[in-house]
Tab-separated table of C-alpha atoms in Angstrom:
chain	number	residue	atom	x	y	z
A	30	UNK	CA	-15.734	68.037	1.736
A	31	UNK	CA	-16.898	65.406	-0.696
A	32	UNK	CA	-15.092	65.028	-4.245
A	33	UNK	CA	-16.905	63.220	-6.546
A	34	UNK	CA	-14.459	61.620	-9.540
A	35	UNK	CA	-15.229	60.177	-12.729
A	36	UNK	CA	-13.410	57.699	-14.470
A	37	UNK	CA	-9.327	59.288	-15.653
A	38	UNK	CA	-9.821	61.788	-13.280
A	39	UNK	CA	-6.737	62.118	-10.682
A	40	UNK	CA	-7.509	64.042	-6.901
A	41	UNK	CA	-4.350	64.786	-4.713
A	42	UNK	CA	-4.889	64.586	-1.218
A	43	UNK	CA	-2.544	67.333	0.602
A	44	UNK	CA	-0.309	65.457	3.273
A	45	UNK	CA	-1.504	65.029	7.093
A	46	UNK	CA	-5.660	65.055	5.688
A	47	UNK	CA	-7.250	62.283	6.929
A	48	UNK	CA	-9.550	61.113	4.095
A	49	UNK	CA	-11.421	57.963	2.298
A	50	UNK	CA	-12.868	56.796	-0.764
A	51	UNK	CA	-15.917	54.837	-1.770
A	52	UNK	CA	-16.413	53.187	-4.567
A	53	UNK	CA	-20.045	53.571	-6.608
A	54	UNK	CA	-19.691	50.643	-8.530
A	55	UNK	CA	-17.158	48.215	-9.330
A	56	UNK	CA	-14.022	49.920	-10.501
A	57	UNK	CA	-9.995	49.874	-9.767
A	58	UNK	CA	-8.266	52.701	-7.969
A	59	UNK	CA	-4.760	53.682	-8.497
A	60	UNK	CA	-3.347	55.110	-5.183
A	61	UNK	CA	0.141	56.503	-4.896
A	62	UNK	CA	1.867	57.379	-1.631
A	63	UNK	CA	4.464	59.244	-1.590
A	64	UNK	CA	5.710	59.675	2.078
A	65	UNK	CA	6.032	56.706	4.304
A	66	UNK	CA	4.017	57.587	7.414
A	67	UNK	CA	1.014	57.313	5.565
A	68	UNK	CA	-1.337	54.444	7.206
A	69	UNK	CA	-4.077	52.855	5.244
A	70	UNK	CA	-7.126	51.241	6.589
A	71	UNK	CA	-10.736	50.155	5.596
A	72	UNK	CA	-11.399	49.924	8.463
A	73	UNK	CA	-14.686	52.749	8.093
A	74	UNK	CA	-15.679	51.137	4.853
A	75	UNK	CA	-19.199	50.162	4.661
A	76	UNK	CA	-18.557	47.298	1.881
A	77	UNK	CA	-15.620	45.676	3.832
A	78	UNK	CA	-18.411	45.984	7.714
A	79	UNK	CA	-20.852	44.294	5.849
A	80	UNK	CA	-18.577	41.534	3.943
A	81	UNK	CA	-21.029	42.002	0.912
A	82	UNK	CA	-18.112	43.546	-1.701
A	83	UNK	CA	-17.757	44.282	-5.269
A	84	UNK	CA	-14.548	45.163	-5.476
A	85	UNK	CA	-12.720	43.837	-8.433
A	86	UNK	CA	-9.722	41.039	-7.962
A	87	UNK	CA	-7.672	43.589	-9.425
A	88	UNK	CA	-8.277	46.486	-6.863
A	89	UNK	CA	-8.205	44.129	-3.789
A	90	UNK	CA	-4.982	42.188	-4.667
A	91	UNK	CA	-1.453	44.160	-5.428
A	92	UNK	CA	0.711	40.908	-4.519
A	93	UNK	CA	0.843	37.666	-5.271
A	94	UNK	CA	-2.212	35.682	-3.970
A	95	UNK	CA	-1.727	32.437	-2.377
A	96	UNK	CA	-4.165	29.907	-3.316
A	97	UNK	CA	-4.818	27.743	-0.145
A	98	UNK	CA	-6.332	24.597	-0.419
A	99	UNK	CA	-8.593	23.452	2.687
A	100	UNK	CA	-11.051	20.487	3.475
A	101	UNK	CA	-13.681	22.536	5.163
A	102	UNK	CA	-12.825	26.208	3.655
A	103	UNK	CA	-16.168	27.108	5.670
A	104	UNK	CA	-14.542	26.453	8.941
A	105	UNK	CA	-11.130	27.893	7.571
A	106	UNK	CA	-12.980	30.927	6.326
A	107	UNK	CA	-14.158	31.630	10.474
A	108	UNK	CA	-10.596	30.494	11.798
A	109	UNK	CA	-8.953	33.354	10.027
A	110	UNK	CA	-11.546	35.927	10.296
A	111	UNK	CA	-11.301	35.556	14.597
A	112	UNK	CA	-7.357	34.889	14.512
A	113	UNK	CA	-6.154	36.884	11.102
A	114	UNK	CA	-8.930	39.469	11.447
A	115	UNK	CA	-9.552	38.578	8.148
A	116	UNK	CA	-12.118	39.924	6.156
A	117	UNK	CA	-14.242	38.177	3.501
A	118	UNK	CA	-14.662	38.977	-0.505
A	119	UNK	CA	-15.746	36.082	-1.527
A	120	UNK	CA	-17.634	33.275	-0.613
A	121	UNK	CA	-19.054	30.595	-3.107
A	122	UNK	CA	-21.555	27.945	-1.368
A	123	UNK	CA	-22.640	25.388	-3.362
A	124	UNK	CA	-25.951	23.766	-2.948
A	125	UNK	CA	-24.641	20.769	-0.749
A	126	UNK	CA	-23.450	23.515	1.993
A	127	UNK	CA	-19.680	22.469	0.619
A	128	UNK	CA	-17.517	26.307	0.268
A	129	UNK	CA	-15.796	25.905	-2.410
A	130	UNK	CA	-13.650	29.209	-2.453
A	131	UNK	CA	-13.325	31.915	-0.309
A	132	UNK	CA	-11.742	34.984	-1.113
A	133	UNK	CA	-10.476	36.710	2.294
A	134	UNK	CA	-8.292	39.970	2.688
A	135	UNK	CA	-5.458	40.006	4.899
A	136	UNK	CA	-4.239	43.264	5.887
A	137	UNK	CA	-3.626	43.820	2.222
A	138	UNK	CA	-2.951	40.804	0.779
A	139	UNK	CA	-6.212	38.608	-0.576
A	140	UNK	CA	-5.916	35.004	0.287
A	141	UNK	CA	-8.005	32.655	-1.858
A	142	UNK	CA	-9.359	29.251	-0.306
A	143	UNK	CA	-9.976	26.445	-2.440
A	144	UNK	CA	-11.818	23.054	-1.330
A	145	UNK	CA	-10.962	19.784	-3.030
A	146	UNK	CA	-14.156	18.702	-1.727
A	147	UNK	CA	-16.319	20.427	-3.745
A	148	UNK	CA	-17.623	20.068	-7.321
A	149	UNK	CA	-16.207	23.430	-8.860
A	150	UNK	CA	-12.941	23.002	-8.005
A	151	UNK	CA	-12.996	18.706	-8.916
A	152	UNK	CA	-14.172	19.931	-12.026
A	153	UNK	CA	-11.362	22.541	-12.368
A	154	UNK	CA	-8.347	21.317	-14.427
A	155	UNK	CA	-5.926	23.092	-12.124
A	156	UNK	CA	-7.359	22.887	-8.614
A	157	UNK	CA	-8.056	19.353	-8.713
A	158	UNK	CA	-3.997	18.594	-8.770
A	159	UNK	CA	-3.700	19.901	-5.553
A	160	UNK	CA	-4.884	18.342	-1.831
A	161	UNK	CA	-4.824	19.955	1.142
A	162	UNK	CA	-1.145	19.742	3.274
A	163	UNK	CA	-2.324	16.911	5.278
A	164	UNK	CA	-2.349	14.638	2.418
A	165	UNK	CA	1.038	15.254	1.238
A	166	UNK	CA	2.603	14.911	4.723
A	167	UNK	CA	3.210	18.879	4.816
A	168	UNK	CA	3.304	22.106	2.764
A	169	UNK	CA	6.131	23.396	0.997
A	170	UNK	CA	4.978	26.535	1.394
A	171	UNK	CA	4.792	28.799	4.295
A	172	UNK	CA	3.368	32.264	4.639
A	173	UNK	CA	4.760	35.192	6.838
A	174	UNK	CA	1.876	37.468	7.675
A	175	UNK	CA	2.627	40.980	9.448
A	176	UNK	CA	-0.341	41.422	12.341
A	177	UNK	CA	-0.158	44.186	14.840
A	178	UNK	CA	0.163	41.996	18.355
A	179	UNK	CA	2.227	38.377	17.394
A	180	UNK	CA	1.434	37.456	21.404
A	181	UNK	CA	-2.139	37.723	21.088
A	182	UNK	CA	-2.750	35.754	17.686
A	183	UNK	CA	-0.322	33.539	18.062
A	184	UNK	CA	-2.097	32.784	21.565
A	185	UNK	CA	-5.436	33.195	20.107
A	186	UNK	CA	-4.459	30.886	16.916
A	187	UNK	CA	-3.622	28.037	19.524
A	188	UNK	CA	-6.820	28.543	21.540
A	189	UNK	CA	-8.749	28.076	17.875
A	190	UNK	CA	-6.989	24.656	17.358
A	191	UNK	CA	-3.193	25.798	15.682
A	192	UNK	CA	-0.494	23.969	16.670
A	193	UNK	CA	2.668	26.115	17.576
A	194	UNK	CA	5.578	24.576	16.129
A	195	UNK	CA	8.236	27.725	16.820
A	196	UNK	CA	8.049	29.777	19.738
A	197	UNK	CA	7.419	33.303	19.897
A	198	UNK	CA	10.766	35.122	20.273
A	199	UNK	CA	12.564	38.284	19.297
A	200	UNK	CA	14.599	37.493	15.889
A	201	UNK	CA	17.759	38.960	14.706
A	202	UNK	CA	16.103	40.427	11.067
A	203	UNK	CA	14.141	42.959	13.269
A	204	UNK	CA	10.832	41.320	14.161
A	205	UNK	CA	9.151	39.661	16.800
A	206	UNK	CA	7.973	36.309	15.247
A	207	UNK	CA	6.264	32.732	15.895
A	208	UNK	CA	4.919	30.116	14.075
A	209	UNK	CA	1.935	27.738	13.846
A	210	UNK	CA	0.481	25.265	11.796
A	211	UNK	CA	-3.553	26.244	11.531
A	212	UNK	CA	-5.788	23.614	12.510
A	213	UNK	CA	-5.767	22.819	7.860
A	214	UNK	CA	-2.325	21.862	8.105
A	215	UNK	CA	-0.917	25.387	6.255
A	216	UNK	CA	2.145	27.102	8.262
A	217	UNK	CA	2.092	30.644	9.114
A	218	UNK	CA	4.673	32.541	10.788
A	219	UNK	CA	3.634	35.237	12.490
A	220	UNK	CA	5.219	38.524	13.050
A	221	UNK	CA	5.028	42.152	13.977
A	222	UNK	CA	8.404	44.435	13.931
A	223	UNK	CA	10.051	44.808	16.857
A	224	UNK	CA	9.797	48.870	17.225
A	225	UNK	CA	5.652	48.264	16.700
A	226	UNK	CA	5.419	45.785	19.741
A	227	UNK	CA	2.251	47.059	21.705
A	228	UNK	CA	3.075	48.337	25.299
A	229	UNK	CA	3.563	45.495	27.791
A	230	UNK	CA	0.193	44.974	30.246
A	231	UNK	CA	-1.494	47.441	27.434
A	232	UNK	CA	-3.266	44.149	26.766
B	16	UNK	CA	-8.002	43.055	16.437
B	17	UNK	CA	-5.161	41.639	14.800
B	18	UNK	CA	-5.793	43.371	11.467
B	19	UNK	CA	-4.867	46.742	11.945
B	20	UNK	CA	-0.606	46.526	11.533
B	21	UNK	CA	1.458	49.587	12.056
B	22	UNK	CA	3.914	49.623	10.127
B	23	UNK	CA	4.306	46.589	7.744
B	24	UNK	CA	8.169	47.120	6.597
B	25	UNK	CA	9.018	49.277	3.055
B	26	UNK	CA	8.235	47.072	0.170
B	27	UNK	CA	6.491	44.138	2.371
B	28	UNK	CA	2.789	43.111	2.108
B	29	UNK	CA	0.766	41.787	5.062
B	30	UNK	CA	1.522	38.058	3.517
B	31	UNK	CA	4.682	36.668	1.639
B	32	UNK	CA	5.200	33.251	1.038
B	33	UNK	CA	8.327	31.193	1.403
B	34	UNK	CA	8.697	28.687	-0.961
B	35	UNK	CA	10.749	25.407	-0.341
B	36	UNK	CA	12.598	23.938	-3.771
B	37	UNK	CA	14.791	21.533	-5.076
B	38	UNK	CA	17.727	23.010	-6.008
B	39	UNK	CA	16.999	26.514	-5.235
B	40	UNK	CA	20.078	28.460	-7.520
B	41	UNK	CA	18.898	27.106	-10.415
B	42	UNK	CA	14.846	28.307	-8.999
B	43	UNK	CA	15.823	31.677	-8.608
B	44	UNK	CA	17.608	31.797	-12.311
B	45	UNK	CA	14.005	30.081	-13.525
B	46	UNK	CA	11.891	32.656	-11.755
B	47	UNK	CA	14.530	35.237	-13.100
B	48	UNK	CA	13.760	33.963	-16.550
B	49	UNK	CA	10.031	33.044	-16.440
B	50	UNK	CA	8.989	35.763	-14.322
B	51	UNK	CA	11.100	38.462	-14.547
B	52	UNK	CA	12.178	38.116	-10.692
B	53	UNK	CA	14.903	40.466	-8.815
B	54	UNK	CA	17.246	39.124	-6.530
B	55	UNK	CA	17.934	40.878	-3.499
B	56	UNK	CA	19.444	38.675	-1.327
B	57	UNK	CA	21.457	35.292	-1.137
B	58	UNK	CA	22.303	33.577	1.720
B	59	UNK	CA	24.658	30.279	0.984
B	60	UNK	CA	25.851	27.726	2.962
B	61	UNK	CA	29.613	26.917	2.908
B	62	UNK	CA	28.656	24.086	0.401
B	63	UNK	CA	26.941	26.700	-1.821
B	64	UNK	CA	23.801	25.432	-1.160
B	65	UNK	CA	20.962	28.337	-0.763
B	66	UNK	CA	19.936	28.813	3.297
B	67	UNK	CA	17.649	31.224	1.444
B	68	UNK	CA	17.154	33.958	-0.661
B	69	UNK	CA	14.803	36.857	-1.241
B	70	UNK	CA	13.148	37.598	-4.445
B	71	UNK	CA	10.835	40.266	-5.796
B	72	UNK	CA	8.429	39.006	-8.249
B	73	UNK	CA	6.091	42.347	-9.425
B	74	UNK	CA	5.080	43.864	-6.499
B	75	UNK	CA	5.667	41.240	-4.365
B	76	UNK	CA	8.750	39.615	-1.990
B	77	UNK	CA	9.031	35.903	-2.128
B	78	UNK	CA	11.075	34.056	-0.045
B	79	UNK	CA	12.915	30.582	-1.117
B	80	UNK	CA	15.300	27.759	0.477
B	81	UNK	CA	17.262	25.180	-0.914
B	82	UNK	CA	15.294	21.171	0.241
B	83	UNK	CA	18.823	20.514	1.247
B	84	UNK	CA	20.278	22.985	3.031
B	85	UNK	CA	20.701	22.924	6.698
B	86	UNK	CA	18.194	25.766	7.319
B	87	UNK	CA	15.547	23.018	5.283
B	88	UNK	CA	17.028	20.078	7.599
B	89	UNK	CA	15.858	21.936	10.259
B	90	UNK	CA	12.931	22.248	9.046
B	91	UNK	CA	12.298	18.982	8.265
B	92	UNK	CA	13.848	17.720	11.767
B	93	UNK	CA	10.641	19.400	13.357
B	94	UNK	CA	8.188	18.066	10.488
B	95	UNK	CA	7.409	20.880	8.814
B	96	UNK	CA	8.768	21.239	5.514
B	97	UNK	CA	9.986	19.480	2.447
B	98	UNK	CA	9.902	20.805	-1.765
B	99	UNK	CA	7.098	19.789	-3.482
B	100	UNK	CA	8.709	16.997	-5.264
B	101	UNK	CA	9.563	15.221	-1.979
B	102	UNK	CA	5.960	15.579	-1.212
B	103	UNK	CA	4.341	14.347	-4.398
B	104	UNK	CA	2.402	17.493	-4.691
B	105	UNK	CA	1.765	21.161	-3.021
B	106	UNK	CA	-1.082	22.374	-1.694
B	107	UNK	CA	-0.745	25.775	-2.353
B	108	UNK	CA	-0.703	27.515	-5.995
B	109	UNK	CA	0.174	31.109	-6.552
B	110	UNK	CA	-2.312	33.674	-8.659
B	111	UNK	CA	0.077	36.623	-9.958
B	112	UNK	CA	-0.617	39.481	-11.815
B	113	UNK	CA	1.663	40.546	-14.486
B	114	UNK	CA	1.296	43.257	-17.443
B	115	UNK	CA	0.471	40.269	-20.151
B	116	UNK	CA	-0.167	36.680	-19.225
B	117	UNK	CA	0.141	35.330	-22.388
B	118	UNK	CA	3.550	36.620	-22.732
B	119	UNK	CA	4.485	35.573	-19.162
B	120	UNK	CA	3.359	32.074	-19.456
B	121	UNK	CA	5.493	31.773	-23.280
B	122	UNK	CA	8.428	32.803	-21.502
B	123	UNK	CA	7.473	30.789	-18.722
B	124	UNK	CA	7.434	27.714	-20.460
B	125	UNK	CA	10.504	28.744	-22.443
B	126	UNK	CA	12.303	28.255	-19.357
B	127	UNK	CA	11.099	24.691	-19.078
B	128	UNK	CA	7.707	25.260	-17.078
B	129	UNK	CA	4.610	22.929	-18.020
B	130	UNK	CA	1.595	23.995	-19.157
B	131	UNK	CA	-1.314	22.693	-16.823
B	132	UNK	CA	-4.231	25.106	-18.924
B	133	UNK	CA	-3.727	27.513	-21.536
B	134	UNK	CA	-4.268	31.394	-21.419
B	135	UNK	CA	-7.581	31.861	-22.008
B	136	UNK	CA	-10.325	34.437	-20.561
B	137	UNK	CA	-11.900	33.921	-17.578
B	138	UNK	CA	-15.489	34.680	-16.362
B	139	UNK	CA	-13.932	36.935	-13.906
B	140	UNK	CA	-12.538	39.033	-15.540
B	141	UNK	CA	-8.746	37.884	-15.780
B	142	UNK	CA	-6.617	36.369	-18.911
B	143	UNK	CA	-5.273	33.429	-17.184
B	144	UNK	CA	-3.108	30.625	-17.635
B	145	UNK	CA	-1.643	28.039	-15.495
B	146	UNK	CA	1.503	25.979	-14.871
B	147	UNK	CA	3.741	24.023	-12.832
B	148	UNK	CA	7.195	25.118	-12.455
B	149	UNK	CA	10.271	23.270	-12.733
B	150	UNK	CA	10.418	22.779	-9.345
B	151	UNK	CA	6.616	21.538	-8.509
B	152	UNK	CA	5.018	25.068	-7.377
B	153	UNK	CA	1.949	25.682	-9.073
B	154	UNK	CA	1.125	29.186	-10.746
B	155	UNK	CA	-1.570	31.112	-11.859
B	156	UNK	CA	-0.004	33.620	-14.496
B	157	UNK	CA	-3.270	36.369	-14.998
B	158	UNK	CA	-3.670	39.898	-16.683
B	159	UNK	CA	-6.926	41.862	-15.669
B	160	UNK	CA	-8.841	42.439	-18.557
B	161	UNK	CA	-12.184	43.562	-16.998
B	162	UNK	CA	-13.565	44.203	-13.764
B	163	UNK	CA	-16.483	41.982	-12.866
B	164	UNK	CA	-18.469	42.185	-9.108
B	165	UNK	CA	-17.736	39.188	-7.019
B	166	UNK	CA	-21.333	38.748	-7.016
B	167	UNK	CA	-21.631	38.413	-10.405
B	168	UNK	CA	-19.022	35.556	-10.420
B	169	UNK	CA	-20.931	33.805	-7.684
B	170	UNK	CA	-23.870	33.880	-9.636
B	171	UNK	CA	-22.740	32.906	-13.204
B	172	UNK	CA	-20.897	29.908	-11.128
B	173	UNK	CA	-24.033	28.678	-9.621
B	174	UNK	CA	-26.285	28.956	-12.522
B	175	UNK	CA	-23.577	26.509	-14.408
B	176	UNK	CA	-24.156	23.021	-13.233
């Protein structure tokens, strides 16, 4: 069954239906759920498989976005696509080959990169205050993503040149967590909750 | 692949940051003020220092520790954290949306915020202003005015220089 909805118009999907929604042209969506087993995913969407997407910043980001900054956002950009599974909305060459932001989805959050190096954001008032971590000796910010196997990107995040600087363990506010410092210097803890753990040897 | 979560706890996005500040009681009465902010939890240190607390700010949880408290010396002992105004700098900014930016950024500044660039309308799509808090973190206080195609941004950026 295929609804087709203009703009306004409201469609209530009946609990347990497994369903989607595509977007025609640029527009935001308003979704409300109302139970808490619901699982979302985009996982089937054409526009997020072939990283080409017009989805407003407004319909792709419900939470505050942090704004990384990165010498080399086009390395950063394939660093968290293999170890985040991050997708990308964004990506703004310029013509020396220099990325100069990125806008990735993770999970749910978007994530926008932002490199010094380049001449939009040295001619940007507000970017150009900021350097990448390195520079100042460390971040003062660190970011707590949720991912579905901690093990396996935390592992995987090493392999692709993170540094782990806390270990992998069990903690005491109900999730198994680790952290790293990526190979630009930002620190990410990593964590999935405890009761989501995948099987052991499932792997 | 690492992207599809199970359950991602109630009121939790895939990514929260944690922000490390100078003086952290007197951060989460600023973010109270500038950005309307809930506090849900405080953790303090027998000296009343803030281990760390948990804010909400819209839609989103934020996390926040005191550059002096033990759980910060910690930190610091294995070399990764410090407030931006140890560091001379930060190299992360926040973009938030809120309901109207000019407002947001007034009362933001109110509460003794500086102004790095005025509210004005951006190409895509957003009313946007920016400033740097009280305590050195960088925001990017935007209301969604009109929905332009990533593409579209690409393009009008290129064609500019």
């Amino acid at each position: 069954v295929t609804r087709k909805l203009r703009a306004g118009e409201a469609f209530v999907c009946p609990q347990g239906l497994w369903h989607r929604q595509f977007a025609e042209k640029s527009v935001s969506m308003l979704y409300g759920t109302p139970i808490d087993t619901s699982e979302n995913s985009d996982a089937d969407d054409p526009r997020v498989a072939a990283e080409k997407v017009t989805v407003p910043v407004a319909a792709v980001s419900r939470s505050i976005m942090p704004f990384l900054h990165i010498e080399g956002v086009a390395q950063a950009v394939e660093f968290y696509k293999s170890v985040f599974g991050a997708t990308v909305l964004m990506r703004d060459e310029e013509p020396s080959g220099i990325v100069s932001h990125a806008m990735l989805k993770m999970g749910e959050t978007t994530v926008m990169l932002s490199d010094p190096s380049s001449r939009d954001v040295k001619q940007n008032d507000v970017n150009r205050l900021s350097r990448p971590p390195r520079s100042y000796g460390g971040s003062p910010v660190h970011l707590y993503i949720y991912v579905a196997d901690v093990d396996d990107v935390v592992r995987r995040a090493v392999a692709a040149g993170a540094k782990a600087i806390d270990q992998v363990e069990d903690r005491d506010w109900g999730d198994r967590c680790g952290g790293i410092e990526d190979p630009y210097g930002h620190v990410w803890f990593v964590g999935t909750p405890l009761k989501d753990l995948p099987a052991k040897g499932s792997s | 692949m690492a992207s599809k979560v199970k359950s991602i706890p109630k009121g939790w996005h895939s990514v929260t940051p944690f922000l490390c500040v100078k003086d952290a009681a007197r951060a989460i009465e600023f973010y109270s003020k500038a950005f309307g902010a809930t506090e849900l939890q405080r953790i303090e240190e027998p000296d009343g220092k803030v281990n760390h607390a948990l804010l909400k700010i819209g839609d989103s949880m934020v996390r926040l520790s005191d550059d002096s408290s033990r759980h910060v010396a910690e930190w610091v002992a294995k070399g990764w954290s410090r407030s931006p105004q140890s560091l001379g700098g930060t190299p992360v900014h926040f973009y938030v949306y809120v309901e109207d930016s000019d407002a947001a950024f007034k009362r933001a500044i109110a509460a003794g915020a500086k102004a790095m660039e005025p509210v004005t309308d951006k190409e895509w799509g957003d009313r946007l202003g920016s400033l740097m808090d009280p305590f050195g973190h960088i925001w990017m206080i935007a209301t969604h005015k009109r929905d332009v195609p990533v593409e579209e941004v690409s393009k009008r950026r290129a064609g500019r220089g």
